[in-house]
Amino acid sequence: MSLSTKTLSLRLRPMTEADLECVLAVEEAAYAFPWSRQIFSDCLKVDYSCWVGELSAAIVAHAVMGIAVGECQIFNLCVHPQWQGRGIGRSLLHHLLQVARQHGAKTAFLEVRVSNSIALALYRSEGFCEMALRRGYYPAAQGREDAMVMALELTGSPSVPSLLTEEEGGKGQTYP
């Protein structure tokens, strides 16, 4: 299991406008070119599937995904650098894929910086395949950086392994 259940209890819940200050703090700590508050606000307004991951009520991760026409697109999956390498990103990815399946998505897509070897390894280990290279997709310190487009077929495959349990009252999800 990639998440240390002895020391961490990750709670996933839908993101709200009230979370954006904390979400931005995580985003800015993790990325040299972070999303703006307006981008997150717009994602909430258009009803994308937006989630936060909390440890002891502190937001340490977030994700944004669109679902339409039998596909999902993972736009952003971010874990605060202090909490990376503990299975939080994998747990959040599992949750996104479960939500996508529940909404009828048959394929998941995402883009990732070619320099992000940790994320690439995560996505490959979860069965994502490299589909294409988008040249100059991301801003970078020295010009632009390529993005790897990856995809995962969600149909005909077993359910994504999940540690999800319903919380009392049905609000959010908790990873023990």
PDB file of C-alpha atoms in Angstrom:
ATOM      1  CA  MET A   1       0.000   0.000   0.000  1.00  0.00           C
ATOM      2  CA  SER A   2       1.490   3.348  -0.943  1.00  0.00           C
ATOM      3  CA  LEU A   3      -0.217   5.384   1.767  1.00  0.00           C
ATOM      4  CA  SER A   4       1.081   4.905   5.298  1.00  0.00           C
ATOM      5  CA  THR A   5      -2.114   4.067   7.118  1.00  0.00           C
ATOM      6  CA  LYS A   6      -0.345   4.032  10.472  1.00  0.00           C
ATOM      7  CA  THR A   7       0.435   7.731  10.441  1.00  0.00           C
ATOM      8  CA  LEU A   8      -1.836   9.394   7.860  1.00  0.00           C
ATOM      9  CA  SER A   9      -5.575   9.691   7.455  1.00  0.00           C
ATOM     10  CA  LEU A  10      -6.284  11.453   4.163  1.00  0.00           C
ATOM     11  CA  ARG A  11      -9.775  12.883   3.838  1.00  0.00           C
ATOM     12  CA  LEU A  12     -10.999  13.786   0.353  1.00  0.00           C
ATOM     13  CA  ARG A  13     -13.892  16.180  -0.119  1.00  0.00           C
ATOM     14  CA  PRO A  14     -15.216  18.485  -2.823  1.00  0.00           C
ATOM     15  CA  MET A  15     -13.349  21.778  -3.165  1.00  0.00           C
ATOM     16  CA  THR A  16     -15.218  25.013  -2.376  1.00  0.00           C
ATOM     17  CA  GLU A  17     -14.484  28.705  -2.973  1.00  0.00           C
ATOM     18  CA  ALA A  18     -13.628  28.954   0.728  1.00  0.00           C
ATOM     19  CA  ASP A  19     -10.741  26.507   0.143  1.00  0.00           C
ATOM     20  CA  LEU A  20      -9.025  28.542  -2.552  1.00  0.00           C
ATOM     21  CA  GLU A  21      -6.552  30.382  -0.318  1.00  0.00           C
ATOM     22  CA  CYS A  22      -5.226  27.052   0.993  1.00  0.00           C
ATOM     23  CA  VAL A  23      -5.380  25.433  -2.450  1.00  0.00           C
ATOM     24  CA  LEU A  24      -3.307  28.303  -3.851  1.00  0.00           C
ATOM     25  CA  ALA A  25      -0.736  27.874  -1.073  1.00  0.00           C
ATOM     26  CA  VAL A  26      -0.300  24.203  -2.045  1.00  0.00           C
ATOM     27  CA  GLU A  27      -0.231  25.069  -5.759  1.00  0.00           C
ATOM     28  CA  GLU A  28       2.400  27.793  -5.273  1.00  0.00           C
ATOM     29  CA  ALA A  29       4.566  25.559  -3.072  1.00  0.00           C
ATOM     30  CA  ALA A  30       4.503  22.756  -5.646  1.00  0.00           C
ATOM     31  CA  TYR A  31       4.731  24.520  -9.005  1.00  0.00           C
ATOM     32  CA  ALA A  32       7.024  27.166 -10.483  1.00  0.00           C
ATOM     33  CA  PHE A  33       4.105  28.208 -12.722  1.00  0.00           C
ATOM     34  CA  PRO A  34       0.996  27.773 -10.539  1.00  0.00           C
ATOM     35  CA  TRP A  35      -2.630  28.172 -11.542  1.00  0.00           C
ATOM     36  CA  SER A  36      -4.261  31.430 -10.481  1.00  0.00           C
ATOM     37  CA  ARG A  37      -7.155  31.843  -8.075  1.00  0.00           C
ATOM     38  CA  GLN A  38      -9.323  32.772 -11.083  1.00  0.00           C
ATOM     39  CA  ILE A  39      -8.573  29.481 -12.844  1.00  0.00           C
ATOM     40  CA  PHE A  40      -9.651  27.483  -9.784  1.00  0.00           C
ATOM     41  CA  SER A  41     -12.713  29.689  -9.335  1.00  0.00           C
ATOM     42  CA  ASP A  42     -13.682  29.187 -12.985  1.00  0.00           C
ATOM     43  CA  CYS A  43     -13.269  25.402 -12.618  1.00  0.00           C
ATOM     44  CA  LEU A  44     -15.666  25.456  -9.671  1.00  0.00           C
ATOM     45  CA  LYS A  45     -18.164  27.622 -11.594  1.00  0.00           C
ATOM     46  CA  VAL A  46     -18.276  25.265 -14.587  1.00  0.00           C
ATOM     47  CA  ASP A  47     -18.791  22.339 -12.222  1.00  0.00           C
ATOM     48  CA  TYR A  48     -15.584  20.453 -12.840  1.00  0.00           C
ATOM     49  CA  SER A  49     -14.888  17.662 -10.374  1.00  0.00           C
ATOM     50  CA  CYS A  50     -12.673  19.565  -7.909  1.00  0.00           C
ATOM     51  CA  TRP A  51     -11.300  17.897  -4.775  1.00  0.00           C
ATOM     52  CA  VAL A  52      -9.096  18.686  -1.805  1.00  0.00           C
ATOM     53  CA  GLY A  53      -7.120  16.242   0.307  1.00  0.00           C
ATOM     54  CA  GLU A  54      -6.853  17.024   4.000  1.00  0.00           C
ATOM     55  CA  LEU A  55      -4.661  15.723   6.786  1.00  0.00           C
ATOM     56  CA  SER A  56      -5.804  16.812  10.245  1.00  0.00           C
ATOM     57  CA  ALA A  57      -8.121  19.371   8.563  1.00  0.00           C
ATOM     58  CA  ALA A  58      -5.196  20.985   6.673  1.00  0.00           C
ATOM     59  CA  ILE A  59      -5.370  20.975   2.869  1.00  0.00           C
ATOM     60  CA  VAL A  60      -2.266  19.208   1.531  1.00  0.00           C
ATOM     61  CA  ALA A  61      -3.440  18.234  -1.968  1.00  0.00           C
ATOM     62  CA  HIS A  62      -5.987  19.066  -4.631  1.00  0.00           C
ATOM     63  CA  ALA A  63      -7.206  17.876  -8.005  1.00  0.00           C
ATOM     64  CA  VAL A  64      -9.351  19.164 -10.864  1.00  0.00           C
ATOM     65  CA  MET A  65     -10.961  16.941 -13.492  1.00  0.00           C
ATOM     66  CA  GLY A  66     -13.485  17.456 -16.260  1.00  0.00           C
ATOM     67  CA  ILE A  67     -15.861  14.679 -17.297  1.00  0.00           C
ATOM     68  CA  ALA A  68     -17.829  14.774 -20.560  1.00  0.00           C
ATOM     69  CA  VAL A  69     -18.838  12.563 -23.469  1.00  0.00           C
ATOM     70  CA  GLY A  70     -17.461   9.355 -21.971  1.00  0.00           C
ATOM     71  CA  GLU A  71     -14.057  10.818 -21.161  1.00  0.00           C
ATOM     72  CA  CYS A  72     -12.345  12.497 -18.261  1.00  0.00           C
ATOM     73  CA  GLN A  73      -9.466  14.921 -18.399  1.00  0.00           C
ATOM     74  CA  ILE A  74      -7.325  15.320 -15.300  1.00  0.00           C
ATOM     75  CA  PHE A  75      -6.286  18.959 -15.450  1.00  0.00           C
ATOM     76  CA  ASN A  76      -4.449  19.278 -12.147  1.00  0.00           C
ATOM     77  CA  LEU A  77      -3.297  16.843  -9.469  1.00  0.00           C
ATOM     78  CA  CYS A  78      -1.084  18.484  -6.871  1.00  0.00           C
ATOM     79  CA  VAL A  79       0.409  17.453  -3.517  1.00  0.00           C
ATOM     80  CA  HIS A  80       2.275  19.885  -1.268  1.00  0.00           C
ATOM     81  CA  PRO A  81       6.025  19.132  -1.514  1.00  0.00           C
ATOM     82  CA  GLN A  82       6.220  18.390   2.233  1.00  0.00           C
ATOM     83  CA  TRP A  83       3.718  15.553   1.753  1.00  0.00           C
ATOM     84  CA  GLN A  84       4.933  14.092  -1.546  1.00  0.00           C
ATOM     85  CA  GLY A  85       6.158  10.507  -1.650  1.00  0.00           C
ATOM     86  CA  ARG A  86       3.624   9.237   0.893  1.00  0.00           C
ATOM     87  CA  GLY A  87       0.944   7.888  -1.447  1.00  0.00           C
ATOM     88  CA  ILE A  88      -1.312  10.942  -1.320  1.00  0.00           C
ATOM     89  CA  GLY A  89      -1.090  11.582  -5.070  1.00  0.00           C
ATOM     90  CA  ARG A  90      -1.835   7.929  -5.826  1.00  0.00           C
ATOM     91  CA  SER A  91      -4.834   7.936  -3.472  1.00  0.00           C
ATOM     92  CA  LEU A  92      -6.160  11.119  -5.048  1.00  0.00           C
ATOM     93  CA  LEU A  93      -5.670   9.654  -8.537  1.00  0.00           C
ATOM     94  CA  HIS A  94      -7.557   6.490  -7.522  1.00  0.00           C
ATOM     95  CA  HIS A  95     -10.401   8.651  -6.260  1.00  0.00           C
ATOM     96  CA  LEU A  96     -10.558  10.680  -9.485  1.00  0.00           C
ATOM     97  CA  LEU A  97     -10.679   7.525 -11.598  1.00  0.00           C
ATOM     98  CA  GLN A  98     -13.424   6.090  -9.409  1.00  0.00           C
ATOM     99  CA  VAL A  99     -15.472   9.293  -9.786  1.00  0.00           C
ATOM    100  CA  ALA A 100     -14.866   9.270 -13.557  1.00  0.00           C
ATOM    101  CA  ARG A 101     -16.109   5.687 -13.841  1.00  0.00           C
ATOM    102  CA  GLN A 102     -19.181   6.507 -11.763  1.00  0.00           C
ATOM    103  CA  HIS A 103     -19.971   9.269 -14.272  1.00  0.00           C
ATOM    104  CA  GLY A 104     -19.603   6.986 -17.277  1.00  0.00           C
ATOM    105  CA  ALA A 105     -16.096   7.898 -18.420  1.00  0.00           C
ATOM    106  CA  LYS A 106     -14.490   5.183 -20.498  1.00  0.00           C
ATOM    107  CA  THR A 107     -11.104   6.852 -20.987  1.00  0.00           C
ATOM    108  CA  ALA A 108      -8.970   9.123 -18.798  1.00  0.00           C
ATOM    109  CA  PHE A 109      -6.549  11.659 -20.272  1.00  0.00           C
ATOM    110  CA  LEU A 110      -3.922  13.945 -18.767  1.00  0.00           C
ATOM    111  CA  GLU A 111      -0.850  15.964 -19.667  1.00  0.00           C
ATOM    112  CA  VAL A 112       2.312  15.980 -17.581  1.00  0.00           C
ATOM    113  CA  ARG A 113       5.604  17.845 -17.908  1.00  0.00           C
ATOM    114  CA  VAL A 114       8.235  15.594 -19.461  1.00  0.00           C
ATOM    115  CA  SER A 115      10.596  16.663 -16.659  1.00  0.00           C
ATOM    116  CA  ASN A 116       8.180  15.468 -13.948  1.00  0.00           C
ATOM    117  CA  SER A 117       9.670  11.984 -13.591  1.00  0.00           C
ATOM    118  CA  ILE A 118       7.842  11.249 -10.325  1.00  0.00           C
ATOM    119  CA  ALA A 119       4.415  11.976 -11.840  1.00  0.00           C
ATOM    120  CA  LEU A 120       5.286  10.060 -15.014  1.00  0.00           C
ATOM    121  CA  ALA A 121       6.274   7.040 -12.904  1.00  0.00           C
ATOM    122  CA  LEU A 122       3.013   7.259 -10.938  1.00  0.00           C
ATOM    123  CA  TYR A 123       0.856   7.434 -14.055  1.00  0.00           C
ATOM    124  CA  ARG A 124       2.751   4.600 -15.775  1.00  0.00           C
ATOM    125  CA  SER A 125       2.425   2.433 -12.656  1.00  0.00           C
ATOM    126  CA  GLU A 126      -1.341   2.994 -12.737  1.00  0.00           C
ATOM    127  CA  GLY A 127      -1.561   1.856 -16.361  1.00  0.00           C
ATOM    128  CA  PHE A 128      -1.521   5.171 -18.232  1.00  0.00           C
ATOM    129  CA  CYS A 129       0.049   4.937 -21.691  1.00  0.00           C
ATOM    130  CA  GLU A 130       1.960   7.659 -23.494  1.00  0.00           C
ATOM    131  CA  MET A 131      -0.124   8.870 -26.427  1.00  0.00           C
ATOM    132  CA  ALA A 132       1.595  11.965 -27.803  1.00  0.00           C
ATOM    133  CA  LEU A 133       4.038  14.743 -27.097  1.00  0.00           C
ATOM    134  CA  ARG A 134       2.826  18.351 -27.061  1.00  0.00           C
ATOM    135  CA  ARG A 135       5.799  20.531 -27.898  1.00  0.00           C
ATOM    136  CA  GLY A 136       6.176  23.735 -25.887  1.00  0.00           C
ATOM    137  CA  TYR A 137       2.967  23.140 -23.931  1.00  0.00           C
ATOM    138  CA  TYR A 138       4.097  24.436 -20.521  1.00  0.00           C
ATOM    139  CA  PRO A 139       5.863  27.660 -19.561  1.00  0.00           C
ATOM    140  CA  ALA A 140       9.361  27.027 -18.224  1.00  0.00           C
ATOM    141  CA  ALA A 141      12.212  29.037 -16.737  1.00  0.00           C
ATOM    142  CA  GLN A 142      14.027  28.840 -20.081  1.00  0.00           C
ATOM    143  CA  GLY A 143      11.217  29.174 -22.637  1.00  0.00           C
ATOM    144  CA  ARG A 144       8.730  26.303 -22.919  1.00  0.00           C
ATOM    145  CA  GLU A 145       8.561  22.638 -21.888  1.00  0.00           C
ATOM    146  CA  ASP A 146       6.943  19.694 -23.640  1.00  0.00           C
ATOM    147  CA  ALA A 147       3.971  17.811 -22.223  1.00  0.00           C
ATOM    148  CA  MET A 148       3.436  14.070 -22.423  1.00  0.00           C
ATOM    149  CA  VAL A 149      -0.195  13.237 -23.214  1.00  0.00           C
ATOM    150  CA  MET A 150      -1.215  10.046 -21.430  1.00  0.00           C
ATOM    151  CA  ALA A 151      -4.380   7.954 -21.489  1.00  0.00           C
ATOM    152  CA  LEU A 152      -5.933   5.102 -19.541  1.00  0.00           C
ATOM    153  CA  GLU A 153      -8.826   2.936 -20.691  1.00  0.00           C
ATOM    154  CA  LEU A 154     -11.383   2.724 -17.884  1.00  0.00           C
ATOM    155  CA  THR A 155     -13.724   0.194 -19.494  1.00  0.00           C
ATOM    156  CA  GLY A 156     -13.295  -3.524 -19.203  1.00  0.00           C
ATOM    157  CA  SER A 157     -10.732  -3.059 -16.476  1.00  0.00           C
ATOM    158  CA  PRO A 158     -11.296  -3.981 -12.872  1.00  0.00           C
ATOM    159  CA  SER A 159     -12.306  -1.286 -10.444  1.00  0.00           C
ATOM    160  CA  VAL A 160      -9.468   0.944  -9.391  1.00  0.00           C
ATOM    161  CA  PRO A 161      -8.143  -0.359  -6.064  1.00  0.00           C
ATOM    162  CA  SER A 162      -9.533   1.881  -3.386  1.00  0.00           C
ATOM    163  CA  LEU A 163      -9.147   2.443   0.311  1.00  0.00           C
ATOM    164  CA  LEU A 164     -12.238   4.644   0.314  1.00  0.00           C
ATOM    165  CA  THR A 165     -14.676   4.367   3.167  1.00  0.00           C
ATOM    166  CA  GLU A 166     -17.811   6.435   3.638  1.00  0.00           C
ATOM    167  CA  GLU A 167     -17.655   8.921   6.463  1.00  0.00           C
ATOM    168  CA  GLU A 168     -20.568   9.318   8.795  1.00  0.00           C
ATOM    169  CA  GLY A 169     -23.131  11.504   7.066  1.00  0.00           C
ATOM    170  CA  GLY A 170     -21.707  10.721   3.644  1.00  0.00           C
ATOM    171  CA  LYS A 171     -19.601  13.895   3.394  1.00  0.00           C
ATOM    172  CA  GLY A 172     -16.232  13.400   1.775  1.00  0.00           C
ATOM    173  CA  GLN A 173     -14.129  10.280   1.658  1.00  0.00           C
ATOM    174  CA  THR A 174     -11.470   9.113   4.062  1.00  0.00           C
ATOM    175  CA  TYR A 175      -8.394   7.017   3.413  1.00  0.00           C
ATOM    176  CA  PRO A 176      -7.540   5.214   6.663  1.00  0.00           C
TER     177      PRO A 176
END
